[in-house]
Coordinates of C-alpha atoms (C1' of nucleotides) in Angstrom, one line a residue:
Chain A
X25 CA -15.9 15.1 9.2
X26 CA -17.3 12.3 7.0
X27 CA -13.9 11.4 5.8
X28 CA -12.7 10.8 8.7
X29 CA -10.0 7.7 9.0
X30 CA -9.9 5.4 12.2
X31 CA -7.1 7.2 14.6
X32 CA -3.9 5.0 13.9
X33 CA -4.0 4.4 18.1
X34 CA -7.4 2.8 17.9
X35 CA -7.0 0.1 14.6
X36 CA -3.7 0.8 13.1
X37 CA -4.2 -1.6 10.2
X38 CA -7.4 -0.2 9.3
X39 CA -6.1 3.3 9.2
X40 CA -3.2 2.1 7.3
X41 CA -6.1 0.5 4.6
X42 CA -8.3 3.3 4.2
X43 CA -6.0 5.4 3.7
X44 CA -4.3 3.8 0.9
X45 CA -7.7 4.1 -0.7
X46 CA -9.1 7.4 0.4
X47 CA -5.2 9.5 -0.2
X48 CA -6.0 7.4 -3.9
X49 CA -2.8 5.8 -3.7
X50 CA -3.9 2.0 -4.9
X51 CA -7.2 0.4 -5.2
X52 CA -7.7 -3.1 -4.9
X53 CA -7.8 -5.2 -8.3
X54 CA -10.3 -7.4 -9.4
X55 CA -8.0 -10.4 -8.7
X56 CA -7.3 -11.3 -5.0
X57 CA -4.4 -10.1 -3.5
X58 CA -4.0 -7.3 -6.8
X59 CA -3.8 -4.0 -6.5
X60 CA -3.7 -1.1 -9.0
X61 CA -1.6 1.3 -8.4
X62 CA -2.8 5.3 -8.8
X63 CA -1.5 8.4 -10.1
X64 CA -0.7 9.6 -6.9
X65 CA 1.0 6.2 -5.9
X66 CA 2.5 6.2 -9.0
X67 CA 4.1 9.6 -9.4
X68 CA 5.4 8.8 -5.5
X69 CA 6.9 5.7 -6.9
X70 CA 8.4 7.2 -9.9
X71 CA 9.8 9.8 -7.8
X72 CA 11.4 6.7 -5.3
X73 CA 12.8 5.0 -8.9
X74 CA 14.4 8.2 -9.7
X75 CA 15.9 9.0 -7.0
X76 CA 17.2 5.3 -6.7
X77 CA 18.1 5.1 -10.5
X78 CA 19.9 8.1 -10.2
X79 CA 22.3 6.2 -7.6
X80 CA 22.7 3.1 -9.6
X81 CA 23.9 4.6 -12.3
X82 CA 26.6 6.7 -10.3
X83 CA 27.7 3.4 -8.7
X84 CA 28.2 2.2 -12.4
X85 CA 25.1 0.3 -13.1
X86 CA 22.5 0.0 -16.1
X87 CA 19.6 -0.7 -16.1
X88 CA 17.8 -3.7 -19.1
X89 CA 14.7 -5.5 -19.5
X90 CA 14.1 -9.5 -18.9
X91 CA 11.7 -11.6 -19.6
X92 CA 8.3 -12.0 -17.5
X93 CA 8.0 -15.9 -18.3
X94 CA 10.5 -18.6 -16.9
X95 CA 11.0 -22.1 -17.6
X96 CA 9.9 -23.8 -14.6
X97 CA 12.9 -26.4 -15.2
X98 CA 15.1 -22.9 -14.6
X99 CA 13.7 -23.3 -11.0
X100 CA 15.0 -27.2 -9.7
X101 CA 18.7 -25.7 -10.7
X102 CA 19.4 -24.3 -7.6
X103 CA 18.1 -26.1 -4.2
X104 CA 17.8 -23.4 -1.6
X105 CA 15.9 -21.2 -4.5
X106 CA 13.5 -23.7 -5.6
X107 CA 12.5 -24.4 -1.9
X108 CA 12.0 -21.1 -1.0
X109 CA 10.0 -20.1 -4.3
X110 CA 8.4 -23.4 -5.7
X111 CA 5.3 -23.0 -3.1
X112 CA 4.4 -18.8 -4.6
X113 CA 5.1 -19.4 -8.6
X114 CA 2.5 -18.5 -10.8
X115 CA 2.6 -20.8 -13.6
X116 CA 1.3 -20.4 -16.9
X117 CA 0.3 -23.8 -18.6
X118 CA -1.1 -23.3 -22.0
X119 CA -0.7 -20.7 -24.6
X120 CA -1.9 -20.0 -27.8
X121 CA -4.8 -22.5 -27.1
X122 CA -2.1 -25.4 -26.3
X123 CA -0.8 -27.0 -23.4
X124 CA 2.7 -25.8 -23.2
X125 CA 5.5 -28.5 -23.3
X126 CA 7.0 -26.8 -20.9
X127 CA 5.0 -24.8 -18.1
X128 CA 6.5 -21.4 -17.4
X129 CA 6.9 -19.5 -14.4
X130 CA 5.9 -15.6 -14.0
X131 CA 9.0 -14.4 -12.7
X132 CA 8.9 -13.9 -8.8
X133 CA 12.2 -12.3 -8.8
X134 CA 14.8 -12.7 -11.3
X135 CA 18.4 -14.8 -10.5
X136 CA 17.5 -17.6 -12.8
X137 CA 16.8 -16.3 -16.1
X138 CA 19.3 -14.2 -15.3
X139 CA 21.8 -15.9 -14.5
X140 CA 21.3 -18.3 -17.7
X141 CA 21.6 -14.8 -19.4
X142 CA 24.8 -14.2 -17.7
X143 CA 26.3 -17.6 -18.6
X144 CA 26.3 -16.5 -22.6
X145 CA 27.7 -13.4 -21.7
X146 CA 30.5 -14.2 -19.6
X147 CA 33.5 -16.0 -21.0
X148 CA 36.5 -14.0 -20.0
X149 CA 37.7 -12.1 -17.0
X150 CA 37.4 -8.9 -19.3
X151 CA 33.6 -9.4 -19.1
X152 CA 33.3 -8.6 -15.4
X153 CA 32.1 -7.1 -13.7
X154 CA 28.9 -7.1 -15.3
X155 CA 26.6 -4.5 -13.3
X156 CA 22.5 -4.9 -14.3
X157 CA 19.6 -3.9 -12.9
X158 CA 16.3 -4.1 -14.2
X159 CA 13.0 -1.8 -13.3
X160 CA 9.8 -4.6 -13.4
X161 CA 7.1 -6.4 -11.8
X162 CA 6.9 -9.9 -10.5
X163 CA 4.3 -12.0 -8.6
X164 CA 4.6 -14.4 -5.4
X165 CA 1.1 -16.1 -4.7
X166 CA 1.8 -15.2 -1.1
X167 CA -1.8 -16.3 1.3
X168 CA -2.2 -13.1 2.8
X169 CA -1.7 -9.6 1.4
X170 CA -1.9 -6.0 1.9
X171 CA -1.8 -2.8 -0.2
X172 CA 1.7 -2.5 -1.0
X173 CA 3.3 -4.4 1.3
X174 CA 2.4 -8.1 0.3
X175 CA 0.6 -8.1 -2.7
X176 CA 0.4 -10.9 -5.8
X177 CA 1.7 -8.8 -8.1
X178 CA 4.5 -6.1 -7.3
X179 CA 6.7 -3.9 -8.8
X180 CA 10.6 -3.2 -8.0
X181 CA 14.0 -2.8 -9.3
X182 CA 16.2 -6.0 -9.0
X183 CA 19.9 -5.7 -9.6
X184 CA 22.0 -8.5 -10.8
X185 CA 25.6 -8.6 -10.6
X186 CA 28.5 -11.1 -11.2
X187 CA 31.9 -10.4 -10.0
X188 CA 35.5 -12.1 -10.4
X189 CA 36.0 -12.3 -6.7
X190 CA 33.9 -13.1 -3.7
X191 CA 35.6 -10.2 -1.9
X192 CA 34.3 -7.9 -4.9
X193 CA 30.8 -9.4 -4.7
X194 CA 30.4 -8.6 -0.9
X195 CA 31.9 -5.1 -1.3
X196 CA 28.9 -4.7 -4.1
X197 CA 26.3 -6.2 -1.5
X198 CA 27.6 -4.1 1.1
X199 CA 27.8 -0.6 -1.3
X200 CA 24.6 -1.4 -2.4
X201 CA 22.9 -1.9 1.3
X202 CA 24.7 1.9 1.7
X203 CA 23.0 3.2 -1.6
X204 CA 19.3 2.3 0.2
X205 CA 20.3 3.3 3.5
X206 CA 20.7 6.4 2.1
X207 CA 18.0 6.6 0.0
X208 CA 15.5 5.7 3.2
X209 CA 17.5 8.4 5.3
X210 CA 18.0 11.1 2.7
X211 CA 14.8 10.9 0.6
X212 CA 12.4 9.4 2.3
X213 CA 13.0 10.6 5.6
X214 CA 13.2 7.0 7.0
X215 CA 15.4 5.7 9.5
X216 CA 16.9 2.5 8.9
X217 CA 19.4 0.0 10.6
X218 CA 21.2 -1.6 8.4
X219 CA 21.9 -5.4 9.0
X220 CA 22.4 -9.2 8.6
X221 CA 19.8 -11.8 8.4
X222 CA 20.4 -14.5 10.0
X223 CA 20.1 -17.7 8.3
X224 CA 16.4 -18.7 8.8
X225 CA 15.5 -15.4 7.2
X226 CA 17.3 -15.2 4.6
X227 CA 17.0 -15.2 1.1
X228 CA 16.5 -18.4 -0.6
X229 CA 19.9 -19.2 -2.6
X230 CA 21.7 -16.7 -1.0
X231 CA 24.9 -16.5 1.4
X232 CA 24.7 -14.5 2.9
X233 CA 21.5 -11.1 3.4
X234 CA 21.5 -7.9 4.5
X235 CA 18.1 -5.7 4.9
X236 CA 17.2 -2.0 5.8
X237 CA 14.9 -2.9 8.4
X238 CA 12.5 0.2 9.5
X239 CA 10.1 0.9 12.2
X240 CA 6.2 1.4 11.6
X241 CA 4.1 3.6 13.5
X242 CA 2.9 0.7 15.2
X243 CA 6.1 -0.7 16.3
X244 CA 6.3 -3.5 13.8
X245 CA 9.0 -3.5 11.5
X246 CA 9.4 -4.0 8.0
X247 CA 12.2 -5.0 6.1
X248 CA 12.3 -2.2 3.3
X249 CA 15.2 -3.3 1.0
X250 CA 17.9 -6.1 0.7
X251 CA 20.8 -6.9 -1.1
X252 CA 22.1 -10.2 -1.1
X253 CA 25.6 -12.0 -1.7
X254 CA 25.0 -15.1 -3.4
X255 CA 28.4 -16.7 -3.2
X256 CA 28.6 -18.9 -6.5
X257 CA 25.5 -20.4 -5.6
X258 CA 23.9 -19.0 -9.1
X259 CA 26.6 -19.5 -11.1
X260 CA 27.4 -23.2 -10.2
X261 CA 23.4 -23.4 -10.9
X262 CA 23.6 -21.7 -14.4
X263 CA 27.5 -22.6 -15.3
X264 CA 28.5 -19.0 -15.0
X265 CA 32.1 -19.2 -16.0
X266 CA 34.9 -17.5 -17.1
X267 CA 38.8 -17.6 -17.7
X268 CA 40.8 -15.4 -15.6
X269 CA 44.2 -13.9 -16.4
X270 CA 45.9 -17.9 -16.1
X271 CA 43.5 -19.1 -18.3
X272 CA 41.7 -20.7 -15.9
X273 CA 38.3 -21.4 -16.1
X274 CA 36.3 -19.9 -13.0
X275 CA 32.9 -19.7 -11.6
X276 CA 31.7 -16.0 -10.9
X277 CA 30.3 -14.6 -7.5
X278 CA 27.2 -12.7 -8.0
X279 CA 25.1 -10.5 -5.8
X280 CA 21.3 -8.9 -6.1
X281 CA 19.1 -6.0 -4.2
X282 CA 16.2 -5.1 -4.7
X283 CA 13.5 -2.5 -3.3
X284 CA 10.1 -2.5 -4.0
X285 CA 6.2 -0.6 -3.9
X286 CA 6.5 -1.8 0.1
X287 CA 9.0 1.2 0.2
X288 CA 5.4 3.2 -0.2
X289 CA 4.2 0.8 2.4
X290 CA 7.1 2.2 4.7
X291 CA 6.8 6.1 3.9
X292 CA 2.8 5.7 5.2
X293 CA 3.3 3.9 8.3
X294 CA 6.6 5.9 9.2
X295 CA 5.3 9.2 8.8
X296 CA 1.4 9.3 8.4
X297 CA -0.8 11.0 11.3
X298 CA -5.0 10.6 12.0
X299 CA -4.9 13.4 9.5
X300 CA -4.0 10.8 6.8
X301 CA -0.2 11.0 4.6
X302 CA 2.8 12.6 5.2
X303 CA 4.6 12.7 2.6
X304 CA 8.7 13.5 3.2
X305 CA 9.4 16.3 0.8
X306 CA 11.8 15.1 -1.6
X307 CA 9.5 12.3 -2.8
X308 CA 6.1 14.2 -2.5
X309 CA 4.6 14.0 -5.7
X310 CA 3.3 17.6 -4.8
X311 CA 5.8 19.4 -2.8
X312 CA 3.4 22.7 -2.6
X313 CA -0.4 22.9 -2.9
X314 CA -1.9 26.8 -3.2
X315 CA -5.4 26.8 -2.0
X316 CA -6.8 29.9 -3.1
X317 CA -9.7 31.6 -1.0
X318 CA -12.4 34.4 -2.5
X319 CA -16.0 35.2 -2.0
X320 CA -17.1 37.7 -5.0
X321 CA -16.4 36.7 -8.4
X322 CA -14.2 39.8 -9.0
X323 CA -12.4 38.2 -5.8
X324 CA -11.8 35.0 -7.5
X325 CA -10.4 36.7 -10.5
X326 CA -8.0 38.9 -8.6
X327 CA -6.7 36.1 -6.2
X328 CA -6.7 33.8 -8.7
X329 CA -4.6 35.5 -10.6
X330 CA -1.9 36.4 -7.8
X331 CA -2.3 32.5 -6.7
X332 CA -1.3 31.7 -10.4
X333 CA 1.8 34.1 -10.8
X334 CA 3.1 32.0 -7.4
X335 CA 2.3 29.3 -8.7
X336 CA 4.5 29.6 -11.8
X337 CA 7.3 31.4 -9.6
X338 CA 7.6 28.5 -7.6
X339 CA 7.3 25.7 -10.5
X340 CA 11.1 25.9 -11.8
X341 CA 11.9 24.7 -8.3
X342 CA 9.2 22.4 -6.6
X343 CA 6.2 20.6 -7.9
X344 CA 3.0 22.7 -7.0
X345 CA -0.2 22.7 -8.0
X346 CA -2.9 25.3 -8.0
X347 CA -6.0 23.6 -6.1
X348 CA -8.5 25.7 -8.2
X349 CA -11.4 24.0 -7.9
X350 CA -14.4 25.8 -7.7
X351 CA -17.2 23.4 -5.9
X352 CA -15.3 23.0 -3.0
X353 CA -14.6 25.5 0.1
X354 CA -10.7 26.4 1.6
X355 CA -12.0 24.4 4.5
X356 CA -12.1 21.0 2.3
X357 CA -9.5 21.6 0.5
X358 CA -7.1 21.9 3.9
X359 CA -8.3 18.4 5.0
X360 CA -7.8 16.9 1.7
X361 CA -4.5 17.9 1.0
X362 CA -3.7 16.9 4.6
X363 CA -5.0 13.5 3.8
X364 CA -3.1 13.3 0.8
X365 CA 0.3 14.2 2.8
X366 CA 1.3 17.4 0.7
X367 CA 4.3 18.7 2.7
X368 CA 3.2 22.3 2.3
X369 CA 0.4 24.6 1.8
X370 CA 0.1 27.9 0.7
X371 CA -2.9 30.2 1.0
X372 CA -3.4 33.2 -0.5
X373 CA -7.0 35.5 -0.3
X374 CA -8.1 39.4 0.2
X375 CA -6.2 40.0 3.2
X376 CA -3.0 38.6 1.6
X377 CA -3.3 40.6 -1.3
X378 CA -4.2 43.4 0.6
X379 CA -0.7 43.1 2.7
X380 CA 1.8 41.4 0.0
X381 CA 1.6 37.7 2.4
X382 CA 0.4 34.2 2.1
X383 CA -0.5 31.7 4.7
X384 CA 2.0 28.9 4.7
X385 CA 1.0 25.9 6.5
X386 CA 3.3 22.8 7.0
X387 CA 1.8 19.6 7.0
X388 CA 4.2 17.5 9.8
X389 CA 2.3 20.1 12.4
X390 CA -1.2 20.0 11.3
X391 CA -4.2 22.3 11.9
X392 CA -3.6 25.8 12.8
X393 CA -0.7 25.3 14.7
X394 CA 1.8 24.5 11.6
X395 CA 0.6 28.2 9.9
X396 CA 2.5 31.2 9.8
X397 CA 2.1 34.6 7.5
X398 CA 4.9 35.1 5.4
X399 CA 5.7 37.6 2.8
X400 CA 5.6 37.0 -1.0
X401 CA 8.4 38.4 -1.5
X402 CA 11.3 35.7 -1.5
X403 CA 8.9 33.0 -1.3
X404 CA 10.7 30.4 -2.6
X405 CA 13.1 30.2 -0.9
X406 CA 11.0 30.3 2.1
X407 CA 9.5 27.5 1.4
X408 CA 13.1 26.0 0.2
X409 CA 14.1 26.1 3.9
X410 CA 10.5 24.9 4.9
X411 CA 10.9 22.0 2.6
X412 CA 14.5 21.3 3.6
X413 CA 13.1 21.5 7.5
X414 CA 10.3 19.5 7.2
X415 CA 12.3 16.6 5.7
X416 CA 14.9 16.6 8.8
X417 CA 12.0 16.8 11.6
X418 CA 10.3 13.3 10.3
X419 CA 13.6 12.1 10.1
X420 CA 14.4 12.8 13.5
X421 CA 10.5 12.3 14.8
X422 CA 10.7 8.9 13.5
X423 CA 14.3 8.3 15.0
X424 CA 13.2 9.7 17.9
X425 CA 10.1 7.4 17.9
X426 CA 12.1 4.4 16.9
X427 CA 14.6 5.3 20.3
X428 CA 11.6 5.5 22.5
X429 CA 10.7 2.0 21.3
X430 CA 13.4 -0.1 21.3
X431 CA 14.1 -2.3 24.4
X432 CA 17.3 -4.1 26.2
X433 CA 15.2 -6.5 28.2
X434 CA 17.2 -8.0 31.1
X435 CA 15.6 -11.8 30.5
X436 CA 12.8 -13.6 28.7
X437 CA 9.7 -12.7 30.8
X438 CA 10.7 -9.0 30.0
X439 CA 11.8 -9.5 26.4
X440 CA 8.2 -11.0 25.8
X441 CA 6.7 -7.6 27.1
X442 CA 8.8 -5.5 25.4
X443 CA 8.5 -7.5 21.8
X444 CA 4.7 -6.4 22.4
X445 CA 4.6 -3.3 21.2
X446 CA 8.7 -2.2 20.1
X447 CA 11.7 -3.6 19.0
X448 CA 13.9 -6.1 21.3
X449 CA 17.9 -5.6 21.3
X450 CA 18.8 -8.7 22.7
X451 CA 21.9 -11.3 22.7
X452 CA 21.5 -14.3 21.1
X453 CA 23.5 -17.9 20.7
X454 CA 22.8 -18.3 17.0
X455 CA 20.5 -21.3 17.2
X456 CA 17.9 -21.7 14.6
X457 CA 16.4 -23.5 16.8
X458 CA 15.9 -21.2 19.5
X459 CA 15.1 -18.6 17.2
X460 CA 12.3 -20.7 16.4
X461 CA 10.9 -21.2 19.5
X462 CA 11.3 -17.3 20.0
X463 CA 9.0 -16.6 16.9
X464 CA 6.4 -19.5 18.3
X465 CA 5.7 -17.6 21.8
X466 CA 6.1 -14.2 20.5
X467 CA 5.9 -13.8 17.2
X468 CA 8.9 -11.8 17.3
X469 CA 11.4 -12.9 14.5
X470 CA 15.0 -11.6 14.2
X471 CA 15.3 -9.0 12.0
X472 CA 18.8 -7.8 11.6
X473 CA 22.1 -8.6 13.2
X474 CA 23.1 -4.7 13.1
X475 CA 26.7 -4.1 10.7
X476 CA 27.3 -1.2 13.8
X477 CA 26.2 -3.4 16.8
X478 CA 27.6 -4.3 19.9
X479 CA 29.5 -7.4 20.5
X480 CA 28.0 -10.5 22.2
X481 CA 31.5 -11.6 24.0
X482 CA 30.6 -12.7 27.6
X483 CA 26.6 -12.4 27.4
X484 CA 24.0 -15.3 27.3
X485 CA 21.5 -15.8 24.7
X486 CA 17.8 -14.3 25.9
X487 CA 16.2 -17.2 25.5
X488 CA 18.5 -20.5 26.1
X489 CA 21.1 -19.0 28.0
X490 CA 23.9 -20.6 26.2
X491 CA 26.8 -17.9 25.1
X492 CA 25.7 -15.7 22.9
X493 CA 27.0 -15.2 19.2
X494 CA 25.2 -11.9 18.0
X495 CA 23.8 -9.2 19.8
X496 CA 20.2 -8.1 17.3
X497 CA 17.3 -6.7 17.0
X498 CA 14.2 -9.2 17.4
X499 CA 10.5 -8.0 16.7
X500 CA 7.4 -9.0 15.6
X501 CA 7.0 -7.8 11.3
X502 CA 5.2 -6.9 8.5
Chain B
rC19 C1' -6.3 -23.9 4.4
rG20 C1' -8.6 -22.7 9.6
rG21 C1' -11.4 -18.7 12.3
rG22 C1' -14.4 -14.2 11.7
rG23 C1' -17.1 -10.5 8.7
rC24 C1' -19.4 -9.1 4.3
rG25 C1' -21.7 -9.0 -0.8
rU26 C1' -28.4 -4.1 -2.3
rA27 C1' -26.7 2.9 -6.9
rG28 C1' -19.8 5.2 -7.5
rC29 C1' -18.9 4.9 -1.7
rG30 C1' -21.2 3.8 3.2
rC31 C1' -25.5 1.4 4.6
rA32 C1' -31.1 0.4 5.8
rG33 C1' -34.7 -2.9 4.0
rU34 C1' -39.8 -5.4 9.5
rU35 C1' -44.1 -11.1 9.1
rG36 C1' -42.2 -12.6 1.6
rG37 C1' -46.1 -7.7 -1.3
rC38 C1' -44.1 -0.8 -5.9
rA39 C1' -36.0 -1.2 -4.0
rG40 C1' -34.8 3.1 -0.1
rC41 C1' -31.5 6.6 2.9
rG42 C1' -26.8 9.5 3.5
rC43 C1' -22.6 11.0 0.9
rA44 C1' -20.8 11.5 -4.0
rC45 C1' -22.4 12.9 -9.2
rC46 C1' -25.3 16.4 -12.9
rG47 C1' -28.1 21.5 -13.5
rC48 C1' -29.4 26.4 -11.4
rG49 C1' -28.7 29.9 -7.5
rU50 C1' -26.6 31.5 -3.0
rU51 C1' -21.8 30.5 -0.6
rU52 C1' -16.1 30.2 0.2
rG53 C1' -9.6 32.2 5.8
rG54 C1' -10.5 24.6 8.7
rG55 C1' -14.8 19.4 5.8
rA56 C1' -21.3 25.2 3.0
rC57 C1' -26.6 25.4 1.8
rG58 C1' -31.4 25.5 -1.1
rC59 C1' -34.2 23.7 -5.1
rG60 C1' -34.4 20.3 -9.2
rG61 C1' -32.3 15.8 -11.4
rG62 C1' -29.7 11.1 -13.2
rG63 C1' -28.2 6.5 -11.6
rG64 C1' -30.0 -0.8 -9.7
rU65 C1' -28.4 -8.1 -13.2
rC66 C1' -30.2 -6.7 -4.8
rG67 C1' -22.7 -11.5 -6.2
rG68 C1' -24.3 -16.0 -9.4
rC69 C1' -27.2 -20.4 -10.3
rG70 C1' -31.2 -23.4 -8.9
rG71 C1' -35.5 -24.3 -5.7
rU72 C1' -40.2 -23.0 -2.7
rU73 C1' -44.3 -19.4 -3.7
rC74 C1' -49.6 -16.1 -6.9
rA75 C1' -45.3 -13.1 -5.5
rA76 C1' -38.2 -13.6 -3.3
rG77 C1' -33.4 -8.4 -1.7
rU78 C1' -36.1 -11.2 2.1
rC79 C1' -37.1 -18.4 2.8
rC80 C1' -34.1 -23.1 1.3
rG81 C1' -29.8 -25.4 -1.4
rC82 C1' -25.3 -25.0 -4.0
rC83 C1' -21.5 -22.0 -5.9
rC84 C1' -18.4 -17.5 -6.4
rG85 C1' -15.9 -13.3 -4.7
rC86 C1' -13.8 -9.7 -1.3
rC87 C1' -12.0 -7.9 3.5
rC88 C1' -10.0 -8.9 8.5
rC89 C1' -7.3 -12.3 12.0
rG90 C1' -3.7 -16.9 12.0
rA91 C1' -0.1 -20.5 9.4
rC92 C1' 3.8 -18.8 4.6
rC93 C1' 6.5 -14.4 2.7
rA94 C1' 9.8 -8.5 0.0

RNA sequence: CGGGGCGUAGCGCAGUUGGCAGCGCACCGCGUUUGGGACGCGGGGGUCGGCGGUUCAAGUCCGCCCGCCCCGACCA
C-alpha cells in the first residue's frame, strides 16, 4: 500500500492533488501556478474537445485560430472588461531585444482581438451571423492556483459570435449553455444545473451569464462552463457594424462560451473514490484495460496470446489496452489501473482459458465486489452494456449525491449550517449588497439563479428579509 | 500580499554536539515469482535551492536572496 492517496473524507484537497500527480494527469511546471499537462490528461482532454467540437460544428460553428499577443490599448475599450481583467494580464514588454512601443497582453480570453477582427469582417447584414470558435490557451495571473482548476496558464475553447439581433444573440447563449449541459450529462457523466449569474458574478463586459454549475465530492461547487450574452457591449467597443436590409447602419449583438481544462478538474472531484480516478466511459482515454495473469513461461505465451486476440476484438469499438508488462504482478496492476480510473477491467489467465471466461471487473464498484466471470464469447458487447451502465450509475450517484446535499434552510442561522458542507436553495432580494455580506460570514457566493427554478413571489430574502427577487442556489466554490 | 510548511538521489524522507552524505521506494542486471500492491543477490545515481560569512572543517552555525506547496484576500 505505498501508493496509497489521503481518503478524500480526511483532506479532500490533498487527495484531489496527489492524485493529479500520481493518475499522471498534470505535473506542476517550473513556473508558479504552471502546469504541464500529461498524456493521460491530455488524451482525456482531447476526448472532452472532441466530443464538444463535434457539437459546435452541428450547431453551425467553425472553429479558427487568433492571435496569442494583444495590444494592451485593445483592453481600456471596453470598461467593465478592462476592470475585471487589467489586474491578471500578463504583459510582454520588449521583444526582439527592444522595449515595445506598445506593451502587449497574452490573451486572457479573447472578445477584444476579436471583436476588432469582427469589425473588418462585418459590413452588411449578409455577413451575419458569423459563428467562430477557437481551440487555445490563455493566461490569468490569478494569486492562488490549483491543478486544473485555477492555473496561470490554461487551455479551452472560446466561441465568438455576432448576431443581427439581440433576441438571436440570447437564443445562441442560451443553445450554447444546452450544448454543455449536455456534454456534462451525456459524456462526462456530470450533473449540472444550468443557470444565471447574478450580476456580481458575472462576466466582465457581459450582460448578461449563464454557467453549468456542478457539485464536487466535497460539496463545493464549481462553475464548469459559461456562455455569455454580451449585448452590444463589444461591438460599441470595437465599432462592430453593419447595414441591415434599410440600409441602416447597426451595431451587432455578440455572445461567447467557453469551457476549459477545469472540466478535468470536475470529472475528478465528481467521480473519483480513495481508490484514485473514475473515469466516465465515454471520455476515458482507456475504456478497457486487459491485465493478463501467468506463472510458467509457456503460461505467459498461451495467455498472452488469448489476451491479445481480445484485445484486437474489442479495438474497433473501445479503446483498450493490453497491460503486458512483465515486472509487475496482476495485484499492481489492479490498483494502478484503479488509480488511473479505467472504467473496466478485463482479466484473463489458466482458469479462463481453461473454461472459455474472463474476469470483468468494473471500476465505479471497486475491489472484488465489482467482478463477475463472463464468457468470451460475445464480449463486446458485454462490455458495451457494461460501459453504457457504468456511465448512467455515476450519473445518477452523483445526482443522487448532489440531492442529498442540497438544503432549503428555513432562515439565516440554518442557511449558515447548511452552506457548510452542501449547497443552499434559498430566496433572495437581489441586493448586491446583501449578497456581499452573505459571502463575508459564509463564504458562500451565489452560484446560479436556476433557468428551471421556482419563483420567489411572496417569500423574503434569507438574509435581509426584504421580498425576494430570485429563488438560487448559494454555496461556497472552487 | 498576510499566515503556515518545506527545499538533501527520480519520489518520500533521516542526518545527533560542525568531522567520509544516508535510508525506503523507484531505476538497471541476473534468478525465482505472478488470480488484489512479490522476493533474493548484485549495481548505478548527489551543485545538500543560491550567494556570502564564521571555522582547520558547514547539509548542520550566521546573514541575505530565490523557489515551491498549503490556508486566506482575487478569479474560469
Amino acid at each position: 500500500m505505498s501508493n496509497a492517496l489521503p481518503s478524500r473524507s480526511e483532506n479532500f484537497a490533498e487527495w484531489y492533488n496527489q492524485l493529479v500527480l500520481k493518475a499522471e494527469l498534470a505535473d506542476y511546471a517550473p513556473v508558479r501556478g504552471c502546469m504541464v499537462v500529461r498524456p493521460y490528461g491530455w488524451a482525456l482532454w482531447e476526448n472532452i474537445k472532441d466530443a464538444l467540437d463535434k457539437r459546435f460544428k452541428e450547431t453551425g460553428h467553425v472553429n479558427a485560430a487568433f492571435p496569442l499577443l494583444i495590444p494592451m490599448s485593445f483592453f481600456e475599450k471596453e470598461k467593465e472588461h478592462v476592470e475585471g481583467f487589467s489586474p491578471e494580464l500578463a504583459v510582454v514588454t520588449h521583444g526582439g531585444g527592444e522595449a515595445l512601443a506598445e506593451p502587449l497582453a497574452v490573451r486572457p480570453t479573447s472578445e477584444t482581438i476579436i471583436g476588432y477582427m469582427y469589425a473588418k469582417w462585418i459590413k452588411s447584414w449578409r455577413d451575419l451571423p458569423v459563428l467562430i470558435n477557437q481551440w487555445g490557451n490563455v493566461v490569468r495571473w490569478e494569486l492562488r492556483t490549483k491543478l486544473f482548476l485555477r492555473t496561470l496558464e490554461f487551455y479551452w475553447q472560446e466561441g465568438h459570435t455576432a448576431h443581427a439581433t439581440a433576441e438571436e444573440a440570447e437564443e445562441e447563449t442560451r443553445r450554447m449553455l444546452d450544448v454543455y449541459t449536455d456534454f456534462a450529462i451525456n459524456e462526462a457523466a456530470v450533473p449540472v444545473v444550468p443557470g444565471v449569474k447574478t450580476e456580481s458574478e458575472k462576466f466582465a463586459g457581459a450582460v448578461r451569464s449563464y454557467t453549468i454549475e456542478a457539485m464536487m465530492g466535497d460539496t463545493k461547487a464549481l462553475q464548469a462552463g459559461t456562455s455569455h450574452f454580451l449585448g452590444q457591449n463589444f461591438a460599441k467597443a470595437f465599432n462592430i457594424q453593419y447595414l441591415d436590409k434599410n440600409n441602416e447602419l447597426q451595431y451587432v449583438w455578440t455572445t461567447s462560451w467557453g469551457l476549459s481544462t477545469r472540466f478535468i478538474g470536475a470529472i475528478i472531484m465528481t467521480h473519483g473514490d480513495d481508490k484514485g480516478l473514475v473515469l466516465p466511459p465515454r471520455l476515458a482515454p482507456i475504456q478497457v484495460v486487459i491485465v493478463p495473469i501467468y506463472k510458467s513461461d509457456a503460461q505467459r505465451a498461451e495467455v498472452l496470446e488469448a489476451a491479445d486476440r481480445i484485445r484486437r476484438a474489442l479495438a474497433s469499438r473501445f479503446r483498450v489496452k493490453l497491460d503486458d508488462r512483465d515486472n509487475l504482478t496482476p495485484g499492481y496492476k489492479f490498483n494502478d489501473w484503479e488509480l488511473r480510473g479505467v472504467p473496466v477491467r478485463v482479466e484473463i489467465g489458466p482458469r479462463d482459458l481453461a473454461k472459455g471466461t474472463v474476469a470483468l471487473a468494473r471500476r465505479d464498484k471497486p475491489g472484488r465486489e465489482g467482478k463477475t466471470f463472463v464468457p468470451q464469447e460475445g464480449l463486446a458487447e458485454t462490455i458495451a452494456q457494461l460501459l453504457d451502465d457504468i456511465h448512467h450509475s455515476l450519473y445518477q450517484r452523483a445526482l443522487a449525491f448532489r440531492k442529498a446535499h442540497t438544503h432549503e434552510p428555513k432562515g439565516f442561522d440554518e442557511f449558515k449550517e447548511v452552506v457548510q458542507n452542501g449547497w443552499a436553495y434559498a430566496p433572495w432580494c437581489g441586493d448586491p449588497e446583501c449578497e456581499a455580506h452573505i459571502k463575508a460570514e459564509t463564504k458562500a457566493t451565489t452560484r446560479c439563479i436556476p433557468l428551471e427554478g421556482e419563483s420567489a413571489e411572496g417569500q423574503k430574502c434569507i438574509y435581509c428579509g426584504k421580498p425576494a427577487k430570485h429563488k438560487l442556489y448559494f454555496a461556497r466554490a472552487y
